[in-house]
Coordinates of C-alpha atoms in Angstrom, one line a residue:
X1 CA 65.9 72.0 -39.4
X2 CA 65.9 71.3 -43.1
X3 CA 68.6 69.1 -44.7
X4 CA 70.1 72.2 -46.2
X5 CA 70.3 74.0 -42.9
X6 CA 71.7 70.8 -41.3
X7 CA 74.5 70.6 -44.0
X8 CA 75.4 74.3 -43.5
X9 CA 75.4 73.9 -39.7
X10 CA 77.7 70.9 -40.0
X11 CA 80.1 72.7 -42.4
X12 CA 80.0 75.8 -40.2
X13 CA 81.1 73.8 -37.2
X14 CA 83.9 72.2 -39.3
X15 CA 85.2 75.7 -40.3
X16 CA 84.8 77.1 -36.8
X17 CA 86.8 74.3 -35.2
X18 CA 89.3 73.8 -37.9
X19 CA 93.1 74.0 -37.4
X20 CA 95.6 76.8 -37.7
X21 CA 94.5 77.9 -41.2
X22 CA 90.7 78.1 -41.2
X23 CA 90.3 79.5 -44.7
X24 CA 91.5 76.1 -46.0
X25 CA 88.5 74.5 -44.2
X26 CA 86.3 77.3 -45.6
X27 CA 87.3 76.4 -49.2
X28 CA 87.0 72.7 -48.4
X29 CA 83.4 73.3 -47.2
X30 CA 82.6 75.4 -50.2
X31 CA 83.9 72.7 -52.5
X32 CA 81.9 70.0 -50.7
X33 CA 78.7 72.0 -50.5
X34 CA 78.8 73.4 -54.0
X35 CA 81.1 71.5 -56.4
X36 CA 81.9 68.0 -55.1
X37 CA 79.9 65.4 -57.2
X38 CA 79.5 63.4 -54.0
X39 CA 78.3 66.5 -52.1
X40 CA 74.9 68.2 -52.1
X41 CA 75.8 70.6 -55.0
X42 CA 74.1 73.6 -53.5
X43 CA 74.2 77.1 -54.7
X44 CA 74.8 79.2 -51.5
X45 CA 73.2 82.5 -51.0
X46 CA 74.9 85.5 -49.5
X47 CA 73.6 84.8 -46.0
X48 CA 74.9 81.2 -46.1
X49 CA 78.3 82.3 -47.5
X50 CA 78.5 85.0 -44.8
X51 CA 77.9 82.4 -42.1
X52 CA 80.9 80.3 -43.3
X53 CA 83.0 83.5 -43.7
X54 CA 82.2 84.6 -40.1
X55 CA 83.3 81.2 -38.8
X56 CA 86.8 81.8 -40.4
X57 CA 87.0 85.1 -38.7
X58 CA 85.8 83.6 -35.4
X59 CA 88.5 80.9 -35.6
X60 CA 91.2 83.4 -36.4
X61 CA 90.1 85.5 -33.5
X62 CA 90.5 82.5 -31.2
X63 CA 93.9 81.7 -32.6
X64 CA 95.1 85.3 -32.3
X65 CA 93.9 85.8 -28.8
X66 CA 95.4 82.4 -27.8
X67 CA 98.9 83.7 -28.8
X68 CA 98.3 87.1 -27.1
X69 CA 97.3 85.5 -23.8
X70 CA 100.2 85.6 -21.4
X71 CA 98.8 82.6 -19.5
X72 CA 99.5 80.5 -22.6
X73 CA 103.2 81.4 -23.0
X74 CA 104.4 78.1 -21.5
X75 CA 101.6 75.9 -22.8
X76 CA 101.9 73.5 -25.7
X77 CA 99.2 75.4 -27.6
X78 CA 101.2 78.6 -27.6
X79 CA 102.7 79.6 -31.0
X80 CA 104.2 82.9 -30.2
X81 CA 104.0 86.5 -31.4
X82 CA 105.6 85.7 -34.8
X83 CA 102.7 83.2 -35.6
X84 CA 100.2 85.8 -34.3
X85 CA 101.6 88.3 -36.8
X86 CA 101.4 85.7 -39.7
X87 CA 97.9 84.8 -38.7
X88 CA 96.8 88.5 -38.7
X89 CA 98.3 88.8 -42.2
X90 CA 96.4 85.7 -43.3
X91 CA 93.2 87.0 -41.8
X92 CA 93.7 90.3 -43.6
X93 CA 94.2 88.6 -46.9
X94 CA 91.1 86.5 -46.4
X95 CA 89.0 89.5 -45.5
X96 CA 90.3 91.5 -48.5
X97 CA 89.4 88.6 -50.8
X98 CA 86.0 88.1 -49.2
X99 CA 85.1 91.8 -48.8
X100 CA 84.9 91.6 -45.0
X101 CA 85.7 94.3 -42.5
X102 CA 86.9 93.4 -39.0
X103 CA 87.3 96.8 -37.2
X104 CA 86.0 95.4 -33.9
X105 CA 88.5 92.5 -34.0
X106 CA 91.3 94.9 -35.0
X107 CA 90.6 96.9 -31.8
X108 CA 90.4 93.7 -29.7
X109 CA 93.7 92.4 -31.0
X110 CA 95.4 95.8 -30.5
X111 CA 94.2 95.9 -26.9
X112 CA 95.4 92.3 -26.3
X113 CA 98.8 93.1 -27.9
X114 CA 99.3 96.1 -25.6
X115 CA 98.4 94.0 -22.5
X116 CA 100.6 91.1 -23.6
X117 CA 103.6 93.3 -24.2
X118 CA 103.2 95.1 -20.9
X119 CA 103.0 91.9 -18.9
X120 CA 105.8 90.2 -20.9
X121 CA 108.1 93.2 -20.4
X122 CA 107.3 93.6 -16.7
X123 CA 107.8 89.9 -15.9
X124 CA 111.1 89.6 -17.9
X125 CA 112.6 92.8 -16.5
X126 CA 111.6 91.7 -13.0
X127 CA 113.5 88.4 -13.6
X128 CA 110.4 86.3 -13.3
X129 CA 110.8 84.6 -16.7
X130 CA 112.7 84.5 -19.9
X131 CA 111.3 86.4 -22.9
X132 CA 109.1 84.4 -25.2
X133 CA 109.2 87.0 -28.0
X134 CA 110.0 85.0 -31.1
X135 CA 109.9 87.8 -33.6
X136 CA 112.3 90.6 -34.5
X137 CA 111.9 94.1 -33.2
X138 CA 111.2 95.2 -36.8
X139 CA 108.4 92.6 -37.2
X140 CA 106.8 93.7 -33.9
X141 CA 107.1 97.4 -34.7
X142 CA 105.5 96.8 -38.1
X143 CA 102.7 94.8 -36.5
X144 CA 102.1 97.3 -33.7
X145 CA 101.9 100.1 -36.3
X146 CA 99.4 98.1 -38.4
X147 CA 97.4 97.5 -35.2
X148 CA 97.6 101.3 -34.5
X149 CA 99.6 100.8 -31.4
X150 CA 101.9 103.8 -31.3
X151 CA 105.5 103.6 -30.1
X152 CA 104.6 105.6 -27.1
X153 CA 102.2 102.8 -26.1
X154 CA 104.9 100.1 -26.2
X155 CA 106.4 99.4 -22.7
X156 CA 109.7 100.9 -21.8
X157 CA 112.4 98.2 -21.9
X158 CA 110.7 96.2 -24.6
X159 CA 113.8 96.4 -26.8
X160 CA 115.8 94.4 -24.3
X161 CA 113.5 91.4 -24.8
X162 CA 114.4 90.6 -28.4
X163 CA 117.0 88.0 -29.2
X164 CA 120.0 89.4 -31.1
X165 CA 119.7 88.8 -34.8
X166 CA 122.7 87.3 -36.6

């Protein structure tokens, strides 16, 4: 592995395993690799840039699926549906700026949303747990529409899970 490949691999790992806002790590890596006087001052080609961009998408995928996994609802790592919605918006803005398409991920997130809402509704209505929905009905409806999850696909009784808004 060349020094260039090693630097890119290291920065790719940093972006991939970054925190809750991976595009910040992406821009930090770009700065270090290309502009930082103490860095290698590389000029990245499209393939190299795409590698880093895909790590942002991969990290967002992990974050989104974490918050749509019913098994995580009571875990410390769980951030809730509202955070999932915000992260989808952040990913969308990043992809728009970077010229990326994420149709496969869109479908995967839509499927996970359907499954999550079905399980959450069933368990709450059966008295097995309290609702963990931390978004408004309007926010969820807007998100579901964006994910191409139609109203007829939302579980019956879902409206009872939202906290009253003051």
